[in-house]
Coordinates of C-alpha atoms in Angstrom, one line a residue:
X1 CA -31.0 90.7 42.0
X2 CA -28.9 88.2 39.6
X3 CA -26.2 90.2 40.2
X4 CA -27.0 90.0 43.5
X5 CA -27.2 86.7 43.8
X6 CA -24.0 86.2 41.2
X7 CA -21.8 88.2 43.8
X8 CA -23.2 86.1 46.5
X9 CA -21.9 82.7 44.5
X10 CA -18.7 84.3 43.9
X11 CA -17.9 84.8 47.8
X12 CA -19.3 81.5 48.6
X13 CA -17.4 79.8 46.3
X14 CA -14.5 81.7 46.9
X15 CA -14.8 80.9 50.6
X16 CA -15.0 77.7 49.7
X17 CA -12.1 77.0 47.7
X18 CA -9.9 79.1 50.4
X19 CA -10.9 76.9 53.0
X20 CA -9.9 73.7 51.3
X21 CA -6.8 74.7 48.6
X22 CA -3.8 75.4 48.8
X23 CA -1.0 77.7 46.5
X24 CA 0.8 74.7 45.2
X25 CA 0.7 70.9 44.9
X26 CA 0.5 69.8 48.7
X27 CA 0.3 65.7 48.8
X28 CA 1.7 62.9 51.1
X29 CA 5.1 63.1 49.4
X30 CA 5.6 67.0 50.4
X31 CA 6.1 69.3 53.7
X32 CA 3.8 71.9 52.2
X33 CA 5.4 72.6 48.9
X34 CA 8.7 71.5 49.6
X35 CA 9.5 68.3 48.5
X36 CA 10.8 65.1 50.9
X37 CA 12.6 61.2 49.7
X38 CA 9.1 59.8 51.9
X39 CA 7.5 57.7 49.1
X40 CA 4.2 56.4 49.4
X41 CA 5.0 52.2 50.8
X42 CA 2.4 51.0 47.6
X43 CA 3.9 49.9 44.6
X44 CA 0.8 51.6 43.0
X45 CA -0.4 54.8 44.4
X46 CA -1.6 58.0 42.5
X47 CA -3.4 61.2 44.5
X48 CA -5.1 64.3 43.2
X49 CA -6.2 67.7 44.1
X50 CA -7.1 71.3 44.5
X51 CA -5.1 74.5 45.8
X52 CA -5.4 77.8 46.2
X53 CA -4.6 80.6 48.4
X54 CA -5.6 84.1 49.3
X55 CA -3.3 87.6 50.2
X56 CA -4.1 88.3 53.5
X57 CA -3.0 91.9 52.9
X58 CA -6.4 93.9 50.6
X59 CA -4.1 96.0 47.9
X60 CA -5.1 97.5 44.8
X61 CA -4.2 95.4 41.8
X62 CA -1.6 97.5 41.0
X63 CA 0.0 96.2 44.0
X64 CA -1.2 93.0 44.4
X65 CA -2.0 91.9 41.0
X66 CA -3.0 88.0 42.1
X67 CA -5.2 88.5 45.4
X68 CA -5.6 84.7 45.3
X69 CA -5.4 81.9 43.1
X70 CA -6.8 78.5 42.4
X71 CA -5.0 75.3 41.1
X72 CA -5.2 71.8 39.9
X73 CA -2.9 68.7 40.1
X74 CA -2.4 64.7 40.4
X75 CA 0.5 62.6 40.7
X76 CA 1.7 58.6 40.2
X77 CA 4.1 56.5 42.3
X78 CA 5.3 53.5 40.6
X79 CA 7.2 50.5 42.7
X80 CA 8.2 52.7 45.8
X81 CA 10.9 54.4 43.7
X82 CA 9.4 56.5 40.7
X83 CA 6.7 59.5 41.1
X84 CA 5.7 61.5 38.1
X85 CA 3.3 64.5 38.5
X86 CA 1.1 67.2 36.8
X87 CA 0.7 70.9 37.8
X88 CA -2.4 72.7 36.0
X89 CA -2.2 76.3 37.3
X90 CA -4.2 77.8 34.2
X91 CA -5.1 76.3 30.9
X92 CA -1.7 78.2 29.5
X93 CA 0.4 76.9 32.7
X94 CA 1.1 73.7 32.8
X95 CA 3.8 71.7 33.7
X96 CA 5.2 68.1 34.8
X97 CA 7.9 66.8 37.7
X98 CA 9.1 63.8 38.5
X99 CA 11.1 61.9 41.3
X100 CA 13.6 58.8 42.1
X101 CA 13.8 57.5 45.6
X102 CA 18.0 56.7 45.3
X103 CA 17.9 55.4 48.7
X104 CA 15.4 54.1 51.5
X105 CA 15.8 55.0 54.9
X106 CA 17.4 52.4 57.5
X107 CA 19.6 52.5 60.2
X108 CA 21.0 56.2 61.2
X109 CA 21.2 56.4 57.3
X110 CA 18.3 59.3 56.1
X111 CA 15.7 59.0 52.9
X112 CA 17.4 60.3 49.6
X113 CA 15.6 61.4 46.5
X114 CA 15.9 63.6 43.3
X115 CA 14.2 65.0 41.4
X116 CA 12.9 68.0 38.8
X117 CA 10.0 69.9 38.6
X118 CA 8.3 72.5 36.5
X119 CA 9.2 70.2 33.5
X120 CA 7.4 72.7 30.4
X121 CA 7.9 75.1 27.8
X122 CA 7.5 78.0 29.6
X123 CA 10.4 79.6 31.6
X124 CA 8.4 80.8 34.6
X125 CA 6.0 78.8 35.7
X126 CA 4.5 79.2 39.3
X127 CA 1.0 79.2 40.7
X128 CA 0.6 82.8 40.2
X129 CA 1.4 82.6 36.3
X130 CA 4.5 82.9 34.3
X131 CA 6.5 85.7 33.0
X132 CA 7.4 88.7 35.3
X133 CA 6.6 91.4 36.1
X134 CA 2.4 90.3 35.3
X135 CA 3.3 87.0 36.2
X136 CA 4.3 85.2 39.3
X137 CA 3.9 86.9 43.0
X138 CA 4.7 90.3 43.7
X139 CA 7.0 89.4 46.3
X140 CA 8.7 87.0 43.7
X141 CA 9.7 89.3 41.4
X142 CA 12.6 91.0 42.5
X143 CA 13.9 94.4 41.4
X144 CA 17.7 95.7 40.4
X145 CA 20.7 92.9 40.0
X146 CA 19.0 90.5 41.0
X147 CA 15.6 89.1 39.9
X148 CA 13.4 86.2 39.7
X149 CA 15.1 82.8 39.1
X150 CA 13.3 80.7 36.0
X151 CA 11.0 78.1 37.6
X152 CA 11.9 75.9 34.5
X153 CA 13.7 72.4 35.3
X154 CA 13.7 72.9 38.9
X155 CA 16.2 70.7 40.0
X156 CA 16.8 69.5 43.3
X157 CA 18.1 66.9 45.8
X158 CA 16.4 66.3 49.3
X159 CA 17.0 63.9 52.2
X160 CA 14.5 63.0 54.7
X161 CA 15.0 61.5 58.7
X162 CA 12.5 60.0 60.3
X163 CA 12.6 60.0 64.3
X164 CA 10.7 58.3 66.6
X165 CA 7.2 58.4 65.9
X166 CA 6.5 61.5 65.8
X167 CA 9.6 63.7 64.2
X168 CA 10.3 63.8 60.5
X169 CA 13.0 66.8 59.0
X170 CA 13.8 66.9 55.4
X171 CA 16.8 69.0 54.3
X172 CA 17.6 69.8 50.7
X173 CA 19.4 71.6 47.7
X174 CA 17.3 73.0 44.8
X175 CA 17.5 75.4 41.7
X176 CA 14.7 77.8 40.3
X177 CA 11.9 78.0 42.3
X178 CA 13.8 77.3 45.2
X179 CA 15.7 80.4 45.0
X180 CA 14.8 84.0 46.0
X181 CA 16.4 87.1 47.3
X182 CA 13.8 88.7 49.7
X183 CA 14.9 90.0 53.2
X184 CA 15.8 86.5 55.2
X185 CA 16.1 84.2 52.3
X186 CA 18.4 85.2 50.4
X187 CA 20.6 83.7 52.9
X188 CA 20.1 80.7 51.6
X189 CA 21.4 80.5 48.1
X190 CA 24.4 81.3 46.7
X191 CA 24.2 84.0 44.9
X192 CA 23.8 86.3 48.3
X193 CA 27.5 85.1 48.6
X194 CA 28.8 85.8 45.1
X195 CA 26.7 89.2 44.7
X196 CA 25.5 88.6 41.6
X197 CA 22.8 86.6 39.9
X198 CA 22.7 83.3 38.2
X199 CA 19.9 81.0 36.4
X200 CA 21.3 77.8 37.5
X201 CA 21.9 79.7 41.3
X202 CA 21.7 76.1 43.8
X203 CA 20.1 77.5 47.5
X204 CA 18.8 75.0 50.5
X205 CA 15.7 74.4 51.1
X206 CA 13.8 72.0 53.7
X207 CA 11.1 71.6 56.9
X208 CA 9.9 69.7 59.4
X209 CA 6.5 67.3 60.5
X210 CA 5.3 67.0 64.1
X211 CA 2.9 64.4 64.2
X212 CA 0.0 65.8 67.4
X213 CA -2.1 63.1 66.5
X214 CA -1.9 60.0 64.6
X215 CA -3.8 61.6 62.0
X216 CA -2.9 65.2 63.0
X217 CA 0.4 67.1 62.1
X218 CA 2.0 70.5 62.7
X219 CA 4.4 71.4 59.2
X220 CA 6.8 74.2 58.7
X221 CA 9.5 74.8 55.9
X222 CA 11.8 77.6 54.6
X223 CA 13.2 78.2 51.1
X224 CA 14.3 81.1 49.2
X225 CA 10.8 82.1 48.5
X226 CA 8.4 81.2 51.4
X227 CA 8.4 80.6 54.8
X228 CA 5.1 79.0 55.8
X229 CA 3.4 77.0 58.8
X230 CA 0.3 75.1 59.3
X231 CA -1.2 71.7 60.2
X232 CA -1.9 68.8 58.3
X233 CA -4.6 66.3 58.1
X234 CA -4.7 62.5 57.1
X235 CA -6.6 60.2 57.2
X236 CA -7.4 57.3 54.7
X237 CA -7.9 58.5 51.3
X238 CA -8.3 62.1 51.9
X239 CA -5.7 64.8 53.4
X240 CA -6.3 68.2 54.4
X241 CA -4.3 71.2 55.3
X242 CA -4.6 74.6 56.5
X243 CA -1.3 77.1 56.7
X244 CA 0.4 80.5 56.8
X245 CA 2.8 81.3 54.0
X246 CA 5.0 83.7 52.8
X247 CA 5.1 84.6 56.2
X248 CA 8.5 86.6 55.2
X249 CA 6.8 89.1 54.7
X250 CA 4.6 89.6 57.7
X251 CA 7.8 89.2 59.7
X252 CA 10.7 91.3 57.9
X253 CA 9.0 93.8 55.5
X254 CA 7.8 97.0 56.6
X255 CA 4.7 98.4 56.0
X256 CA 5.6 101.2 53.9
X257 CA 6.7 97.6 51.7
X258 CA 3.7 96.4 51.3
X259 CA 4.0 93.2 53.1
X260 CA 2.4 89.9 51.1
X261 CA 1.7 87.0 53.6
X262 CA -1.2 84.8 52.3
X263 CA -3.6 82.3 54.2
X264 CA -3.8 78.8 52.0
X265 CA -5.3 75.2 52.0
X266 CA -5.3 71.9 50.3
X267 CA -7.6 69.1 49.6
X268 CA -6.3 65.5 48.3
X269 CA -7.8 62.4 47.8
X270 CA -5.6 59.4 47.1
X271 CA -5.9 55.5 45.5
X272 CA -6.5 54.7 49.3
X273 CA -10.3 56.0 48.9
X274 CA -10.4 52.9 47.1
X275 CA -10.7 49.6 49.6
X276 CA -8.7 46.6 48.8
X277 CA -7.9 43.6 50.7
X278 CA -5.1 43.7 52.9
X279 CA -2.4 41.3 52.0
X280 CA -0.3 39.5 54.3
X281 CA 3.3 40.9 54.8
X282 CA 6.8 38.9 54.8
X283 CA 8.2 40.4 57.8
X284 CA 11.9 39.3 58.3
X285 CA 13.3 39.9 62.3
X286 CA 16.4 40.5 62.4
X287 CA 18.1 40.3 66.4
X288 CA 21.6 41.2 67.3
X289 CA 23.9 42.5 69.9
X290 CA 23.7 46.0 70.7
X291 CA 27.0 46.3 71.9
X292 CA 28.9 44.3 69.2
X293 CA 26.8 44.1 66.9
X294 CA 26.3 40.1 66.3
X295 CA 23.5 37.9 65.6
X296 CA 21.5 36.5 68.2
X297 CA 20.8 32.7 67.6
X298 CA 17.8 31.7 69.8
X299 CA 16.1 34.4 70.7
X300 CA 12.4 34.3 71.2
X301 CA 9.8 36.9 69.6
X302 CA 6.2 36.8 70.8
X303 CA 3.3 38.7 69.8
X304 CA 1.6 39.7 73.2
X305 CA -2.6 39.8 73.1
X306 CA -2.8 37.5 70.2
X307 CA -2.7 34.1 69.0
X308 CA 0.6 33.8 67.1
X309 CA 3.1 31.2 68.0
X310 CA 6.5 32.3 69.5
X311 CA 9.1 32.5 66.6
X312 CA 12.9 31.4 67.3
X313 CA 16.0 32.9 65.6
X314 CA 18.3 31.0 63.6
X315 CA 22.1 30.9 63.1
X316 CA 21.9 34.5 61.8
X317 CA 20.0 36.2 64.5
X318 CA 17.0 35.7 61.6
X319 CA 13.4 34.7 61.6
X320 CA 10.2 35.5 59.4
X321 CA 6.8 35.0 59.7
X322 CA 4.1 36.6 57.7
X323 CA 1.6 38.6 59.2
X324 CA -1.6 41.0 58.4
X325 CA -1.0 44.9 58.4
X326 CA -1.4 46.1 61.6
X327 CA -0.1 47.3 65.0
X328 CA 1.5 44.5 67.5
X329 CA 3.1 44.8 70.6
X330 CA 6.1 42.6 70.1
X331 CA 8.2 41.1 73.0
X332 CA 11.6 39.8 72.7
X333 CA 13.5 37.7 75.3
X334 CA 16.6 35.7 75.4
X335 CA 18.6 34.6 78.7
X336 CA 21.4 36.7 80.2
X337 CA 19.6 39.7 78.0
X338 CA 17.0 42.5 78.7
X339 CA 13.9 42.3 77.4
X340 CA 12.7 44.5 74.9
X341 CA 9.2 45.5 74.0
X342 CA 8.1 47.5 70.7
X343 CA 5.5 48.5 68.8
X344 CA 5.3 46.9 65.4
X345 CA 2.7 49.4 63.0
X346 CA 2.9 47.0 59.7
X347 CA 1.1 49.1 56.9
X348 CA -0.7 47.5 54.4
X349 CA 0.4 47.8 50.4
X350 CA 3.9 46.4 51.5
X351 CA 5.1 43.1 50.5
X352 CA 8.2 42.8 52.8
X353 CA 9.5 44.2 56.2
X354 CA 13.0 44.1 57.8
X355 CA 12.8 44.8 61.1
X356 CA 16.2 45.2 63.1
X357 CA 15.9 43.9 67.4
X358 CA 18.6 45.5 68.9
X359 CA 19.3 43.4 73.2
X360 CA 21.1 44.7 75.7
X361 CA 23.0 42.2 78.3
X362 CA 21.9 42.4 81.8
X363 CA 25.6 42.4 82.5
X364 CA 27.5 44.7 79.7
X365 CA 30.3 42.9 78.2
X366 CA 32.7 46.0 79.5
X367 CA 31.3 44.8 83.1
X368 CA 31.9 41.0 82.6
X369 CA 35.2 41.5 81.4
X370 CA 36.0 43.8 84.1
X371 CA 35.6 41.0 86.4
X372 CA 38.1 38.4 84.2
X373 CA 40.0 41.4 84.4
X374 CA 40.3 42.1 88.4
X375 CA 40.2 38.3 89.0
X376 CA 43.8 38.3 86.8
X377 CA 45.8 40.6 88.7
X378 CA 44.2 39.0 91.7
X379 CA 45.8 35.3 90.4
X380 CA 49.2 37.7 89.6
X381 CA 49.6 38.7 93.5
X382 CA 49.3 34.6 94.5
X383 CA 51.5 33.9 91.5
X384 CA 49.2 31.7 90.0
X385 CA 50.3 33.1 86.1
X386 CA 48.7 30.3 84.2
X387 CA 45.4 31.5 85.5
X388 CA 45.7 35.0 85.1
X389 CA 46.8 34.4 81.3
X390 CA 43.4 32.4 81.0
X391 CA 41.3 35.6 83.1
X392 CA 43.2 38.4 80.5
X393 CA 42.6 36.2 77.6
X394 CA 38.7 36.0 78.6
X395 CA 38.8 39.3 79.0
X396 CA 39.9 40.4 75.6
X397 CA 37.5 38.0 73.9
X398 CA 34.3 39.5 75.8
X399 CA 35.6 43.1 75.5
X400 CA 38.6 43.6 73.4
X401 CA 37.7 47.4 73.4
X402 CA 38.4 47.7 77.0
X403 CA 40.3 50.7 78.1
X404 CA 43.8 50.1 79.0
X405 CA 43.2 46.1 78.6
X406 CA 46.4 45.7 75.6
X407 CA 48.5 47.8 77.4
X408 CA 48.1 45.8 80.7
X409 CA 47.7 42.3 78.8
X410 CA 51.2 43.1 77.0
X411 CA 53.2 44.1 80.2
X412 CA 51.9 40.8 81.9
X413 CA 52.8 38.9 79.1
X414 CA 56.3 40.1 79.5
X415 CA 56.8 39.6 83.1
X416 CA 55.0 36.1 82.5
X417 CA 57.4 34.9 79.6
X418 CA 60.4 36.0 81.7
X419 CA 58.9 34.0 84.5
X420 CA 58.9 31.0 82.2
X421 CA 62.7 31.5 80.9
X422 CA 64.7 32.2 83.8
X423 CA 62.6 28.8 85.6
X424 CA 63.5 26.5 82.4
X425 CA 67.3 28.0 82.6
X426 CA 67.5 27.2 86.6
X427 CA 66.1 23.6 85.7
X428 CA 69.0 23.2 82.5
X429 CA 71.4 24.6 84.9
X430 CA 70.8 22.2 88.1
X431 CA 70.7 19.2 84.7
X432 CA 74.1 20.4 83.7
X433 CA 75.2 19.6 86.9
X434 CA 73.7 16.5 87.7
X435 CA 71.8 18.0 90.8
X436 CA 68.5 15.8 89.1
X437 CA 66.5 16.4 92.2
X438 CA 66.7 20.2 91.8
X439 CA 66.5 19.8 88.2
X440 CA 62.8 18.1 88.2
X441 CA 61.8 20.7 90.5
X442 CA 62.7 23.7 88.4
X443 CA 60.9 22.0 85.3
X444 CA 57.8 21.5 87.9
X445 CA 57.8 25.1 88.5
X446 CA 58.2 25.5 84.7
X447 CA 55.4 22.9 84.3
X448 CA 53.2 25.0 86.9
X449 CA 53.5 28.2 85.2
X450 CA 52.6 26.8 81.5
X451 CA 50.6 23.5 82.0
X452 CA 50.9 22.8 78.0
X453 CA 54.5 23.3 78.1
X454 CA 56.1 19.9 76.2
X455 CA 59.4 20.2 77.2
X456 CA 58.7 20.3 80.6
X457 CA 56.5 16.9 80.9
X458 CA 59.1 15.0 78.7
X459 CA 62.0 16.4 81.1
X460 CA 60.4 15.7 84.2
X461 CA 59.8 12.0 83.0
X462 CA 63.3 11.3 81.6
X463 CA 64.9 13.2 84.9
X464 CA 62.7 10.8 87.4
X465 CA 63.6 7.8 85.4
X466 CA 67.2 8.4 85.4
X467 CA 67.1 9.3 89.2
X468 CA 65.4 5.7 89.7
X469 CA 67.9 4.0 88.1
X470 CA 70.5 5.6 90.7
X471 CA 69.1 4.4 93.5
X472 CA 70.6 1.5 94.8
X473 CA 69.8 0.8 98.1
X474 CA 66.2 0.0 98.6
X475 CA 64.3 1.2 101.5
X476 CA 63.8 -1.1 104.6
X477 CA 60.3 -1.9 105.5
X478 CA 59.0 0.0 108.2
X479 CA 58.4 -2.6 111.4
X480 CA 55.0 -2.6 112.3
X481 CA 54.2 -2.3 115.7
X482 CA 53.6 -5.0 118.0
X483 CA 50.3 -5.6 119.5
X484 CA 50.4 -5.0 123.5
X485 CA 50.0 -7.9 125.3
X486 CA 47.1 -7.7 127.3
X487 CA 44.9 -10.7 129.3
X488 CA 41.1 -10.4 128.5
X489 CA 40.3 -9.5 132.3
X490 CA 42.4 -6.1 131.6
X491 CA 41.1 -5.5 128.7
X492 CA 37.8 -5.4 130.1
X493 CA 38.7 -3.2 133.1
X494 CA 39.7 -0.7 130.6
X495 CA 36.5 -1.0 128.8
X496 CA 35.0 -0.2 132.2
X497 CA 37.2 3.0 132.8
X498 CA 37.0 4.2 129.1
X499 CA 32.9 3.9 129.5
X500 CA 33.1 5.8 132.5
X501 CA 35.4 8.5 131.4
X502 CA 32.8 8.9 127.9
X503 CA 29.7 9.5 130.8
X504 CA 32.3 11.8 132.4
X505 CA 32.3 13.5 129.9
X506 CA 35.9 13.2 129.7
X507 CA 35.9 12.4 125.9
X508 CA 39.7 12.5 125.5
X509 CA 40.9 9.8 127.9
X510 CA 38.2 8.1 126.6
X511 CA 39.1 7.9 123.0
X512 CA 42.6 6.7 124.2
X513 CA 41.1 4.1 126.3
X514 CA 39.1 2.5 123.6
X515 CA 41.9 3.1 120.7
X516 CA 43.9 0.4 123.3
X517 CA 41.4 -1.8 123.8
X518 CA 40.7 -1.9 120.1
X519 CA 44.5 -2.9 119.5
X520 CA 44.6 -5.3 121.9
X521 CA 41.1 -6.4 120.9
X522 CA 40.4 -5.2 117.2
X523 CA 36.9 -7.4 117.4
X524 CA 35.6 -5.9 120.5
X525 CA 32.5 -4.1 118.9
X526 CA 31.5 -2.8 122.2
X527 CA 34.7 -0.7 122.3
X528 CA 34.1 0.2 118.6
X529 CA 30.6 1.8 119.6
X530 CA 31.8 4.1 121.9
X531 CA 34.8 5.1 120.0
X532 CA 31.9 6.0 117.0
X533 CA 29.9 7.7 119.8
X534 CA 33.0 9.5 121.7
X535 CA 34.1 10.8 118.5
X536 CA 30.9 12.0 117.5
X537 CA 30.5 13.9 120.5
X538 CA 34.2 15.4 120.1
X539 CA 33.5 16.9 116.5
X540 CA 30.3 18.6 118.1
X541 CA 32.6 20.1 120.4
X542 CA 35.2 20.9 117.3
X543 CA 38.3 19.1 119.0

């Protein structure tokens, strides 16, 4: 019965562990055992936990000497940048890493890290124990040339992309237990390509995170040992996982083989588990032109569903505020731009946040300076010059980048300069001759084509002064006309006949009519109302 009940414990327990372990140290910095450059955002942050994993495969020992294992380890992050770890696969196995973030991801720019693990005094170290052939997987250690890389100093390099919300890929370049020789992945080290073996062998390594859920993710990564898929769990201070590995061998190795796929797990907790008060974070925006890439002075960020005040960007495109962690919908506006509207997730633990507000124009620049463009070879067919110089210069300060826009600018410049030397050589010709009349008008047309040109104002002034001087004979006043001599009775008879003509209708005869009566009489101001009214009524007719 004790044994009984001992056997029953042993199952239990080993169920147990199965379910929540996993075969090597899976945390928030990792794919599954692949490393990433995504730190943890706290300048403090430490997380520990169990793993394990079972061969889904039942062989004899002979075969299958480790039909599952079971595994212990922790790890610090220190200021964002620095991440040192401990492994404890047995009380004999034990080993270190550590990892520097050299570079934070921004822009287009990915995550980049390095690192070394397996840092011990042992030259193979793994989950599954050290020295071959007892320790370390079956499908690990290799037979003939060549063999099972040393796990020792596993060095690496790794960068890691973030996209969207939902995306992350991590792609990276490892030594020791990142390399192995087994039916696909040997393809991925070097050694495959030089036929033959080396310790310090480099081979690639990486994976990739779907996020289902905010808290739920689906993970799969390749290296030159495993090739394994699962989904990941986070949430707070704890994360769970559940995955395939190895799965190398359920895919390429016959039966015959003995193929070695395992079903794993992983339980962490993390400093999260511990509540603190959230801190409020220095975030910095930072708006610019999409197109050119320039500040934005002016433009106004407001925080929808809340009570925040509006902010307002300075000289550099630049404004901060601090705020609680959080998620805010964030609306940016300016005039003559598109609007833009984001979704601002500001995690607690941080102390300061950059983030970059790309606006779009309503109108592109390559559009606005299209129509400077179209409006300059318009001014070129009227031959207004001066005003297609202004268009193209417009157009090269919106959009210098505009297809075929120097080329053109540069042949109208030409035909524009030659406009403006063969006028200025007419108007010193026509001066060497003493024609001054001609003269002023070909430093006009000078004048007209470059409105700041110098020379032509002072010439045009000296030239007009001299012509005064050669006038001699002054012109006669013009002799005004003489008033017609009319007697009041007639003047009032053709009041009468221009009155009539006006109810007539017969506007024209009227207006000529009252225009006489008016010279004869300028103070009749009956003949001066009708003239209002009769030309009133001709402009409503449009003569």
């Amino acid at each position: 019965m004790r044994c009984i009940k001992k056997v029953g414990c042993g199952v239990f327990i080993n169920l147990f562990i199965i379910s929540l372990l996993f075969s090597q140290a899976i945390n928030s910095s990792t794919i599954f055992e692949s490393p990433t450059a995504k730190f943890p955002v706290e300048n403090i942050y430490w997380e520990a936990g169990l793993t394990s994993s079972i061969a889904l495969k039942n062989y004899d020992k002979s075969i299958e000497p480790h039909p599952s294992n079971f595994d212990l380890f922790g790890y610090v992050s220190f200021f964002k940048k620095y991440m040192i770890g401990l492994k404890i696969y047995t009380l004999s196995e034990i080993s270190a890493d550590f990892s520097y973030l050299i570079m934070e991801e921004f822009a287009n720019y990915p995550a980049l890290a390095v690192g070394i693990r397996n840092i011990s005094y042992k030259r193979y170290i793994n989950p599954a124990g050290g020295e071959p052939p007892e320790g370390g997987f079956r499908d690990e250690n290799y037979k003939g040339k060549f063999r099972r890389n040393p796990e020792i100093f596993s060095l690496y390099l790794v960068a890691t992309k973030t996209f969207g919300e939902r995306f992350e890929m991590s792609l990276g370049l490892g030594r020791g237990e990142f390399i192995g020789y087994g039916p696909r992945s040997k393809y991925l080290n070097i050694d495959h390509y030089m036929d033959s073996y080396h310790d310090l062998s480099l081979g690639l390594f990486g994976g990739a995170k779907i996020n289902i859920l905010p808290y739920l993710s689906f993970i799969t990564e390749i290296d030159g040992r495993d090739l394994n898929m699962g989904l990941k769990v986070q949430t707070g201070g704890f994360s769970f996982a559940l995955a395939f590995t190895k799965l190398e061998g359920l895919f390429f190795v016959k039966e015959e083989e003995h193929p070695f796929y395992r079903f794993t797990g992983a339980l962490t907790v993390n400093s999260n588990i511990i509540p603190t008060k959230p801190l409020p974070v220095y975030v910095t925006f930072s708006v610019y032109d999409k197109e050119i890439k320039e500040p934005l002075k002016n433009a106004i960020i407001s925080f929808t569903e809340t009570k925040l005040p509006p902010l307002k960007t300075d000289e550099k495109g630049n404004v901060s505020y601090e705020l609680m962690p959080g998620i805010y919908m964030v609306k940016i506006s300016m005039p003559e731009y598109k609007t833009l509207k984001v979704k601002l997730n500001i995690k607690k633990g941080r102390k300061r946040l950059t983030v970059k507000i790309p606006l779009t124009l309503k109108i592109t620049r390559k559009e606005r300076a299209f129509t400077y463009i179209k409006s300059a070879r318009e001014n070129v067919e009227k031959g207004n010059f001066y005003q297609a110089k202004k268009d193209y210069e417009q157009a090269k300060k919106i959009y210098p980048a505009y297809p075929g826009l120097s080329k053109e600018y540069s042949q109208f410049l030409t035909l524009y300069q030659n406009k403006i030397v063969s006028a200025r050589s007419s108007a010193l010709e026509y001066e060497s001759k003493g024609q001054l009349q001609n003269a002023i008008k070909a430093w006009q047309e000078v004048l007209k084509l470059d409105p700041e040109n110098e020379e032509a104002s002072a010439k045009i002034k000296s030239l007009s002064e001299e012509l005064a001087r050669k006038k001699v004979t002054p012109k006669k006043p013009a002799k005004k006309p003489s008033k017609p001599a009319y007697t009041k009775s007639q003047i009032q008879r053709m009041l009468n006949q221009a009155i009539t003509e006006y109810q007539k209708a017969n506007y024209g005869r009227a207006k000529e009519l009252l225009k006489k009566v008016l010279a004869a009489d300028p103070g009749n101001s009956k003949a001066r109302e009708y003239l209002k009214k009769t030309e009133r009524r001709l402009k409503l007719l449009g003569k």
